[in-house]
Amino acid sequence: MKLTKILCFLVAAVAAVTVFAKQPKNKTKYGVYVAGVSASFTDSLVYMTDIQYVDSASLDKNGFLLGRALYSLQLKDYLEMQKGERNRTCFVFFSSKKKSLQKELSKLKQKYEKGKTLVVLNVGPDFKFEKADTY
């Protein structure tokens, strides 16, 4: 009888340890690779940023970048203020893996350069994405 109680206690202890020891995965990881592209329907210039690692950026549970509209607005504001480019449509590409983002951007760049009517320019090293303050 005493051996049965000890055995039941050990089984319960092992079960409890395994249940509480497993930590759930945190799907909102911080740190995302981000790159921006800006095009205009009235201009033949297309601006592309370098791939930047934003350590304060995070993805939601569906894998979308939180505050992605704010990152594109940062690029739009920079181009308007520093380069004097008005009426630009800016969009942001993001990934948690740098290699997949490089692949996606190279495909996009090839599509833009294929027609030879658009000029693809680099925004420059002085532009940096900053933390997007989401409310």
PDB file of N, CA, C and O in Angstrom, residues 44-109:
ATOM      1  N   SER A  44       9.456  58.481 -63.294  1.00  0.00           N
ATOM      2  CA  SER A  44      10.118  57.233 -63.671  1.00  0.00           C
ATOM      3  C   SER A  44      11.136  56.778 -62.638  1.00  0.00           C
ATOM      4  O   SER A  44      11.842  55.801 -62.861  1.00  0.00           O
ATOM      5  N   LEU A  45      11.225  57.459 -61.497  1.00  0.00           N
ATOM      6  CA  LEU A  45      12.173  57.085 -60.452  1.00  0.00           C
ATOM      7  C   LEU A  45      11.514  56.164 -59.437  1.00  0.00           C
ATOM      8  O   LEU A  45      10.398  56.406 -58.985  1.00  0.00           O
ATOM      9  N   VAL A  46      12.231  55.111 -59.084  1.00  0.00           N
ATOM     10  CA  VAL A  46      11.803  54.197 -58.031  1.00  0.00           C
ATOM     11  C   VAL A  46      12.917  54.173 -56.997  1.00  0.00           C
ATOM     12  O   VAL A  46      14.074  53.928 -57.331  1.00  0.00           O
ATOM     13  N   TYR A  47      12.570  54.460 -55.758  1.00  0.00           N
ATOM     14  CA  TYR A  47      13.554  54.466 -54.676  1.00  0.00           C
ATOM     15  C   TYR A  47      13.421  53.189 -53.858  1.00  0.00           C
ATOM     16  O   TYR A  47      12.309  52.758 -53.548  1.00  0.00           O
ATOM     17  N   MET A  48      14.562  52.608 -53.513  1.00  0.00           N
ATOM     18  CA  MET A  48      14.597  51.422 -52.666  1.00  0.00           C
ATOM     19  C   MET A  48      15.592  51.651 -51.532  1.00  0.00           C
ATOM     20  O   MET A  48      16.678  52.178 -51.752  1.00  0.00           O
ATOM     21  N   THR A  49      15.202  51.243 -50.336  1.00  0.00           N
ATOM     22  CA  THR A  49      16.116  51.350 -49.199  1.00  0.00           C
ATOM     23  C   THR A  49      16.919  50.063 -49.072  1.00  0.00           C
ATOM     24  O   THR A  49      16.572  49.035 -49.648  1.00  0.00           O
ATOM     25  N   ASP A  50      17.962  50.142 -48.295  1.00  0.00           N
ATOM     26  CA  ASP A  50      18.703  48.940 -47.943  1.00  0.00           C
ATOM     27  C   ASP A  50      17.887  48.152 -46.932  1.00  0.00           C
ATOM     28  O   ASP A  50      17.005  48.694 -46.271  1.00  0.00           O
ATOM     29  N   ILE A  51      18.211  46.885 -46.801  1.00  0.00           N
ATOM     30  CA  ILE A  51      17.559  46.066 -45.786  1.00  0.00           C
ATOM     31  C   ILE A  51      18.113  46.480 -44.427  1.00  0.00           C
ATOM     32  O   ILE A  51      19.325  46.537 -44.230  1.00  0.00           O
ATOM     33  N   GLN A  52      17.204  46.794 -43.510  1.00  0.00           N
ATOM     34  CA  GLN A  52      17.596  47.250 -42.180  1.00  0.00           C
ATOM     35  C   GLN A  52      16.974  46.344 -41.127  1.00  0.00           C
ATOM     36  O   GLN A  52      15.841  45.908 -41.272  1.00  0.00           O
ATOM     37  N   TYR A  53      17.726  46.094 -40.099  1.00  0.00           N
ATOM     38  CA  TYR A  53      17.210  45.315 -38.977  1.00  0.00           C
ATOM     39  C   TYR A  53      16.677  46.281 -37.934  1.00  0.00           C
ATOM     40  O   TYR A  53      17.418  47.098 -37.392  1.00  0.00           O
ATOM     41  N   VAL A  54      15.368  46.210 -37.684  1.00  0.00           N
ATOM     42  CA  VAL A  54      14.736  47.072 -36.689  1.00  0.00           C
ATOM     43  C   VAL A  54      14.446  46.206 -35.469  1.00  0.00           C
ATOM     44  O   VAL A  54      13.553  45.362 -35.488  1.00  0.00           O
ATOM     45  N   ASP A  55      15.237  46.388 -34.421  1.00  0.00           N
ATOM     46  CA  ASP A  55      15.124  45.514 -33.256  1.00  0.00           C
ATOM     47  C   ASP A  55      13.879  45.768 -32.420  1.00  0.00           C
ATOM     48  O   ASP A  55      13.444  44.913 -31.681  1.00  0.00           O
ATOM     49  N   SER A  56      13.265  46.930 -32.574  1.00  0.00           N
ATOM     50  CA  SER A  56      12.061  47.228 -31.799  1.00  0.00           C
ATOM     51  C   SER A  56      10.778  46.839 -32.534  1.00  0.00           C
ATOM     52  O   SER A  56       9.701  46.917 -31.970  1.00  0.00           O
ATOM     53  N   ALA A  57      10.890  46.416 -33.780  1.00  0.00           N
ATOM     54  CA  ALA A  57       9.716  46.012 -34.546  1.00  0.00           C
ATOM     55  C   ALA A  57       9.315  44.589 -34.168  1.00  0.00           C
ATOM     56  O   ALA A  57      10.145  43.784 -33.748  1.00  0.00           O
ATOM     57  N   SER A  58       8.027  44.297 -34.319  1.00  0.00           N
ATOM     58  CA  SER A  58       7.557  42.954 -33.994  1.00  0.00           C
ATOM     59  C   SER A  58       6.436  42.547 -34.931  1.00  0.00           C
ATOM     60  O   SER A  58       5.815  43.378 -35.592  1.00  0.00           O
ATOM     61  N   LEU A  59       6.186  41.264 -34.974  1.00  0.00           N
ATOM     62  CA  LEU A  59       5.124  40.694 -35.787  1.00  0.00           C
ATOM     63  C   LEU A  59       3.964  40.307 -34.892  1.00  0.00           C
ATOM     64  O   LEU A  59       4.160  39.909 -33.744  1.00  0.00           O
ATOM     65  N   ASP A  60       2.752  40.416 -35.416  1.00  0.00           N
ATOM     66  CA  ASP A  60       1.596  39.987 -34.627  1.00  0.00           C
ATOM     67  C   ASP A  60       1.411  38.479 -34.772  1.00  0.00           C
ATOM     68  O   ASP A  60       2.229  37.797 -35.380  1.00  0.00           O
ATOM     69  N   LYS A  61       0.335  37.953 -34.225  1.00  0.00           N
ATOM     70  CA  LYS A  61       0.139  36.509 -34.220  1.00  0.00           C
ATOM     71  C   LYS A  61      -0.107  35.944 -35.612  1.00  0.00           C
ATOM     72  O   LYS A  61       0.072  34.752 -35.837  1.00  0.00           O
ATOM     73  N   ASN A  62      -0.474  36.800 -36.577  1.00  0.00           N
ATOM     74  CA  ASN A  62      -0.684  36.354 -37.951  1.00  0.00           C
ATOM     75  C   ASN A  62       0.541  36.549 -38.836  1.00  0.00           C
ATOM     76  O   ASN A  62       0.507  36.250 -40.017  1.00  0.00           O
ATOM     77  N   GLY A  63       1.613  37.106 -38.284  1.00  0.00           N
ATOM     78  CA  GLY A  63       2.851  37.297 -39.030  1.00  0.00           C
ATOM     79  C   GLY A  63       2.948  38.627 -39.750  1.00  0.00           C
ATOM     80  O   GLY A  63       3.800  38.798 -40.618  1.00  0.00           O
ATOM     81  N   PHE A  64       2.080  39.583 -39.425  1.00  0.00           N
ATOM     82  CA  PHE A  64       2.139  40.905 -40.034  1.00  0.00           C
ATOM     83  C   PHE A  64       2.923  41.856 -39.148  1.00  0.00           C
ATOM     84  O   PHE A  64       2.868  41.778 -37.926  1.00  0.00           O
ATOM     85  N   LEU A  65       3.618  42.776 -39.790  1.00  0.00           N
ATOM     86  CA  LEU A  65       4.414  43.770 -39.079  1.00  0.00           C
ATOM     87  C   LEU A  65       3.496  44.763 -38.390  1.00  0.00           C
ATOM     88  O   LEU A  65       2.624  45.373 -39.027  1.00  0.00           O
ATOM     89  N   LEU A  66       3.674  44.920 -37.097  1.00  0.00           N
ATOM     90  CA  LEU A  66       2.875  45.888 -36.347  1.00  0.00           C
ATOM     91  C   LEU A  66       3.326  47.302 -36.708  1.00  0.00           C
ATOM     92  O   LEU A  66       4.521  47.601 -36.687  1.00  0.00           O
ATOM     93  N   GLY A  67       2.387  48.159 -37.060  1.00  0.00           N
ATOM     94  CA  GLY A  67       2.707  49.535 -37.420  1.00  0.00           C
ATOM     95  C   GLY A  67       3.319  49.672 -38.789  1.00  0.00           C
ATOM     96  O   GLY A  67       4.071  50.613 -39.040  1.00  0.00           O
ATOM     97  N   ARG A  68       3.011  48.757 -39.709  1.00  0.00           N
ATOM     98  CA  ARG A  68       3.650  48.790 -41.029  1.00  0.00           C
ATOM     99  C   ARG A  68       3.318  50.062 -41.799  1.00  0.00           C
ATOM    100  O   ARG A  68       4.136  50.544 -42.578  1.00  0.00           O
ATOM    101  N   ALA A  69       2.142  50.633 -41.579  1.00  0.00           N
ATOM    102  CA  ALA A  69       1.792  51.887 -42.250  1.00  0.00           C
ATOM    103  C   ALA A  69       2.689  53.026 -41.763  1.00  0.00           C
ATOM    104  O   ALA A  69       3.052  53.917 -42.536  1.00  0.00           O
ATOM    105  N   LEU A  70       3.054  52.990 -40.502  1.00  0.00           N
ATOM    106  CA  LEU A  70       3.913  54.036 -39.950  1.00  0.00           C
ATOM    107  C   LEU A  70       5.329  53.965 -40.515  1.00  0.00           C
ATOM    108  O   LEU A  70       5.985  54.984 -40.693  1.00  0.00           O
ATOM    109  N   TYR A  71       5.801  52.742 -40.818  1.00  0.00           N
ATOM    110  CA  TYR A  71       7.121  52.605 -41.430  1.00  0.00           C
ATOM    111  C   TYR A  71       7.123  53.164 -42.853  1.00  0.00           C
ATOM    112  O   TYR A  71       8.075  53.807 -43.278  1.00  0.00           O
ATOM    113  N   SER A  72       6.053  52.938 -43.597  1.00  0.00           N
ATOM    114  CA  SER A  72       5.986  53.489 -44.949  1.00  0.00           C
ATOM    115  C   SER A  72       5.859  55.015 -44.905  1.00  0.00           C
ATOM    116  O   SER A  72       6.387  55.710 -45.777  1.00  0.00           O
ATOM    117  N   LEU A  73       5.184  55.539 -43.884  1.00  0.00           N
ATOM    118  CA  LEU A  73       5.104  56.990 -43.735  1.00  0.00           C
ATOM    119  C   LEU A  73       6.465  57.609 -43.407  1.00  0.00           C
ATOM    120  O   LEU A  73       6.754  58.738 -43.818  1.00  0.00           O
ATOM    121  N   GLN A  74       7.298  56.874 -42.678  1.00  0.00           N
ATOM    122  CA  GLN A  74       8.650  57.369 -42.400  1.00  0.00           C
ATOM    123  C   GLN A  74       9.424  57.566 -43.705  1.00  0.00           C
ATOM    124  O   GLN A  74      10.097  58.581 -43.893  1.00  0.00           O
ATOM    125  N   LEU A  75       9.307  56.596 -44.609  1.00  0.00           N
ATOM    126  CA  LEU A  75       9.993  56.701 -45.903  1.00  0.00           C
ATOM    127  C   LEU A  75       9.398  57.835 -46.729  1.00  0.00           C
ATOM    128  O   LEU A  75      10.131  58.607 -47.340  1.00  0.00           O
ATOM    129  N   LYS A  76       8.091  57.943 -46.745  1.00  0.00           N
ATOM    130  CA  LYS A  76       7.422  59.010 -47.503  1.00  0.00           C
ATOM    131  C   LYS A  76       7.841  60.386 -46.989  1.00  0.00           C
ATOM    132  O   LYS A  76       8.174  61.275 -47.779  1.00  0.00           O
ATOM    133  N   ASP A  77       7.852  60.568 -45.679  1.00  0.00           N
ATOM    134  CA  ASP A  77       8.266  61.853 -45.095  1.00  0.00           C
ATOM    135  C   ASP A  77       9.715  62.169 -45.417  1.00  0.00           C
ATOM    136  O   ASP A  77      10.067  63.315 -45.723  1.00  0.00           O
ATOM    137  N   TYR A  78      10.581  61.161 -45.361  1.00  0.00           N
ATOM    138  CA  TYR A  78      11.991  61.381 -45.665  1.00  0.00           C
ATOM    139  C   TYR A  78      12.163  61.842 -47.116  1.00  0.00           C
ATOM    140  O   TYR A  78      12.897  62.792 -47.391  1.00  0.00           O
ATOM    141  N   LEU A  79      11.490  61.170 -48.038  1.00  0.00           N
ATOM    142  CA  LEU A  79      11.634  61.534 -49.449  1.00  0.00           C
ATOM    143  C   LEU A  79      11.062  62.918 -49.739  1.00  0.00           C
ATOM    144  O   LEU A  79      11.605  63.656 -50.564  1.00  0.00           O
ATOM    145  N   GLU A  80       9.990  63.294 -49.057  1.00  0.00           N
ATOM    146  CA  GLU A  80       9.423  64.625 -49.259  1.00  0.00           C
ATOM    147  C   GLU A  80      10.316  65.710 -48.687  1.00  0.00           C
ATOM    148  O   GLU A  80      10.526  66.746 -49.318  1.00  0.00           O
ATOM    149  N   MET A  81      10.855  65.477 -47.500  1.00  0.00           N
ATOM    150  CA  MET A  81      11.655  66.510 -46.836  1.00  0.00           C
ATOM    151  C   MET A  81      13.087  66.592 -47.365  1.00  0.00           C
ATOM    152  O   MET A  81      13.607  67.679 -47.579  1.00  0.00           O
ATOM    153  N   GLN A  82      13.739  65.455 -47.557  1.00  0.00           N
ATOM    154  CA  GLN A  82      15.150  65.457 -47.925  1.00  0.00           C
ATOM    155  C   GLN A  82      15.394  65.498 -49.438  1.00  0.00           C
ATOM    156  O   GLN A  82      16.323  66.123 -49.894  1.00  0.00           O
ATOM    157  N   LYS A  83      14.556  64.796 -50.199  1.00  0.00           N
ATOM    158  CA  LYS A  83      14.785  64.699 -51.647  1.00  0.00           C
ATOM    159  C   LYS A  83      13.841  65.586 -52.453  1.00  0.00           C
ATOM    160  O   LYS A  83      14.007  65.730 -53.653  1.00  0.00           O
ATOM    161  N   GLY A  84      12.822  66.148 -51.806  1.00  0.00           N
ATOM    162  CA  GLY A  84      11.875  66.994 -52.515  1.00  0.00           C
ATOM    163  C   GLY A  84      10.935  66.221 -53.429  1.00  0.00           C
ATOM    164  O   GLY A  84      10.358  66.785 -54.354  1.00  0.00           O
ATOM    165  N   GLU A  85      10.771  64.947 -53.191  1.00  0.00           N
ATOM    166  CA  GLU A  85       9.904  64.096 -54.015  1.00  0.00           C
ATOM    167  C   GLU A  85       8.491  64.115 -53.445  1.00  0.00           C
ATOM    168  O   GLU A  85       8.254  63.702 -52.322  1.00  0.00           O
ATOM    169  N   ARG A  86       7.554  64.565 -54.228  1.00  0.00           N
ATOM    170  CA  ARG A  86       6.156  64.652 -53.791  1.00  0.00           C
ATOM    171  C   ARG A  86       5.342  63.540 -54.456  1.00  0.00           C
ATOM    172  O   ARG A  86       5.727  62.991 -55.476  1.00  0.00           O
ATOM    173  N   ASN A  87       4.192  63.252 -53.841  1.00  0.00           N
ATOM    174  CA  ASN A  87       3.214  62.304 -54.381  1.00  0.00           C
ATOM    175  C   ASN A  87       3.820  60.914 -54.639  1.00  0.00           C
ATOM    176  O   ASN A  87       3.638  60.318 -55.700  1.00  0.00           O
ATOM    177  N   ARG A  88       4.527  60.401 -53.671  1.00  0.00           N
ATOM    178  CA  ARG A  88       5.130  59.080 -53.775  1.00  0.00           C
ATOM    179  C   ARG A  88       4.252  58.062 -53.061  1.00  0.00           C
ATOM    180  O   ARG A  88       3.635  58.351 -52.039  1.00  0.00           O
ATOM    181  N   THR A  89       4.194  56.873 -53.606  1.00  0.00           N
ATOM    182  CA  THR A  89       3.524  55.758 -52.954  1.00  0.00           C
ATOM    183  C   THR A  89       4.608  54.889 -52.349  1.00  0.00           C
ATOM    184  O   THR A  89       5.443  54.344 -53.071  1.00  0.00           O
ATOM    185  N   CYS A  90       4.606  54.755 -51.046  1.00  0.00           N
ATOM    186  CA  CYS A  90       5.648  54.019 -50.348  1.00  0.00           C
ATOM    187  C   CYS A  90       5.059  52.757 -49.734  1.00  0.00           C
ATOM    188  O   CYS A  90       3.956  52.772 -49.199  1.00  0.00           O
ATOM    189  N   PHE A  91       5.809  51.680 -49.822  1.00  0.00           N
ATOM    190  CA  PHE A  91       5.388  50.441 -49.197  1.00  0.00           C
ATOM    191  C   PHE A  91       6.588  49.752 -48.596  1.00  0.00           C
ATOM    192  O   PHE A  91       7.724  50.001 -48.995  1.00  0.00           O
ATOM    193  N   VAL A  92       6.312  48.892 -47.630  1.00  0.00           N
ATOM    194  CA  VAL A  92       7.362  48.278 -46.832  1.00  0.00           C
ATOM    195  C   VAL A  92       7.295  46.768 -46.984  1.00  0.00           C
ATOM    196  O   VAL A  92       6.227  46.178 -46.943  1.00  0.00           O
ATOM    197  N   PHE A  93       8.455  46.171 -47.176  1.00  0.00           N
ATOM    198  CA  PHE A  93       8.592  44.721 -47.177  1.00  0.00           C
ATOM    199  C   PHE A  93       9.265  44.331 -45.874  1.00  0.00           C
ATOM    200  O   PHE A  93      10.164  45.027 -45.402  1.00  0.00           O
ATOM    201  N   PHE A  94       8.863  43.208 -45.305  1.00  0.00           N
ATOM    202  CA  PHE A  94       9.424  42.796 -44.024  1.00  0.00           C
ATOM    203  C   PHE A  94       9.495  41.287 -43.955  1.00  0.00           C
ATOM    204  O   PHE A  94       8.767  40.569 -44.648  1.00  0.00           O
ATOM    205  N   SER A  95      10.417  40.823 -43.134  1.00  0.00           N
ATOM    206  CA  SER A  95      10.559  39.393 -42.890  1.00  0.00           C
ATOM    207  C   SER A  95      11.415  39.206 -41.648  1.00  0.00           C
ATOM    208  O   SER A  95      12.235  40.053 -41.303  1.00  0.00           O
ATOM    209  N   SER A  96      11.218  38.080 -41.014  1.00  0.00           N
ATOM    210  CA  SER A  96      12.070  37.770 -39.869  1.00  0.00           C
ATOM    211  C   SER A  96      13.383  37.148 -40.325  1.00  0.00           C
ATOM    212  O   SER A  96      14.310  37.012 -39.539  1.00  0.00           O
ATOM    213  N   LYS A  97      13.465  36.791 -41.606  1.00  0.00           N
ATOM    214  CA  LYS A  97      14.684  36.209 -42.178  1.00  0.00           C
ATOM    215  C   LYS A  97      15.223  37.129 -43.267  1.00  0.00           C
ATOM    216  O   LYS A  97      14.514  37.469 -44.220  1.00  0.00           O
ATOM    217  N   LYS A  98      16.467  37.500 -43.146  1.00  0.00           N
ATOM    218  CA  LYS A  98      17.072  38.435 -44.082  1.00  0.00           C
ATOM    219  C   LYS A  98      17.177  37.855 -45.486  1.00  0.00           C
ATOM    220  O   LYS A  98      16.945  38.545 -46.473  1.00  0.00           O
ATOM    221  N   LYS A  99      17.467  36.584 -45.573  1.00  0.00           N
ATOM    222  CA  LYS A  99      17.664  35.952 -46.879  1.00  0.00           C
ATOM    223  C   LYS A  99      16.378  35.962 -47.709  1.00  0.00           C
ATOM    224  O   LYS A  99      16.411  36.220 -48.913  1.00  0.00           O
ATOM    225  N   SER A 100      15.250  35.683 -47.079  1.00  0.00           N
ATOM    226  CA  SER A 100      13.987  35.684 -47.827  1.00  0.00           C
ATOM    227  C   SER A 100      13.608  37.097 -48.269  1.00  0.00           C
ATOM    228  O   SER A 100      13.042  37.287 -49.352  1.00  0.00           O
ATOM    229  N   LEU A 101      13.931  38.099 -47.465  1.00  0.00           N
ATOM    230  CA  LEU A 101      13.660  39.478 -47.844  1.00  0.00           C
ATOM    231  C   LEU A 101      14.557  39.904 -49.007  1.00  0.00           C
ATOM    232  O   LEU A 101      14.103  40.595 -49.925  1.00  0.00           O
ATOM    233  N   GLN A 102      15.819  39.490 -49.001  1.00  0.00           N
ATOM    234  CA  GLN A 102      16.717  39.796 -50.109  1.00  0.00           C
ATOM    235  C   GLN A 102      16.205  39.189 -51.407  1.00  0.00           C
ATOM    236  O   GLN A 102      16.245  39.824 -52.460  1.00  0.00           O
ATOM    237  N   LYS A 103      15.719  37.975 -51.329  1.00  0.00           N
ATOM    238  CA  LYS A 103      15.187  37.293 -52.508  1.00  0.00           C
ATOM    239  C   LYS A 103      13.973  38.032 -53.062  1.00  0.00           C
ATOM    240  O   LYS A 103      13.852  38.242 -54.272  1.00  0.00           O
ATOM    241  N   GLU A 104      13.083  38.446 -52.188  1.00  0.00           N
ATOM    242  CA  GLU A 104      11.873  39.163 -52.598  1.00  0.00           C
ATOM    243  C   GLU A 104      12.210  40.506 -53.229  1.00  0.00           C
ATOM    244  O   GLU A 104      11.638  40.881 -54.261  1.00  0.00           O
ATOM    245  N   LEU A 105      13.156  41.225 -52.644  1.00  0.00           N
ATOM    246  CA  LEU A 105      13.537  42.531 -53.182  1.00  0.00           C
ATOM    247  C   LEU A 105      14.274  42.418 -54.509  1.00  0.00           C
ATOM    248  O   LEU A 105      14.108  43.260 -55.389  1.00  0.00           O
ATOM    249  N   SER A 106      15.087  41.388 -54.667  1.00  0.00           N
ATOM    250  CA  SER A 106      15.794  41.230 -55.943  1.00  0.00           C
ATOM    251  C   SER A 106      14.811  40.909 -57.070  1.00  0.00           C
ATOM    252  O   SER A 106      14.984  41.379 -58.188  1.00  0.00           O
ATOM    253  N   LYS A 107      13.774  40.128 -56.782  1.00  0.00           N
ATOM    254  CA  LYS A 107      12.739  39.865 -57.790  1.00  0.00           C
ATOM    255  C   LYS A 107      12.029  41.159 -58.181  1.00  0.00           C
ATOM    256  O   LYS A 107      11.773  41.412 -59.359  1.00  0.00           O
ATOM    257  N   LEU A 108      11.698  41.975 -57.188  1.00  0.00           N
ATOM    258  CA  LEU A 108      11.018  43.234 -57.458  1.00  0.00           C
ATOM    259  C   LEU A 108      11.907  44.171 -58.267  1.00  0.00           C
ATOM    260  O   LEU A 108      11.444  44.805 -59.222  1.00  0.00           O
ATOM    261  N   LYS A 109      13.171  44.232 -57.921  1.00  0.00           N
ATOM    262  CA  LYS A 109      14.104  45.102 -58.635  1.00  0.00           C
ATOM    263  C   LYS A 109      14.257  44.660 -60.086  1.00  0.00           C
ATOM    264  O   LYS A 109      14.306  45.487 -60.996  1.00  0.00           O
TER     265      LYS A 109
END
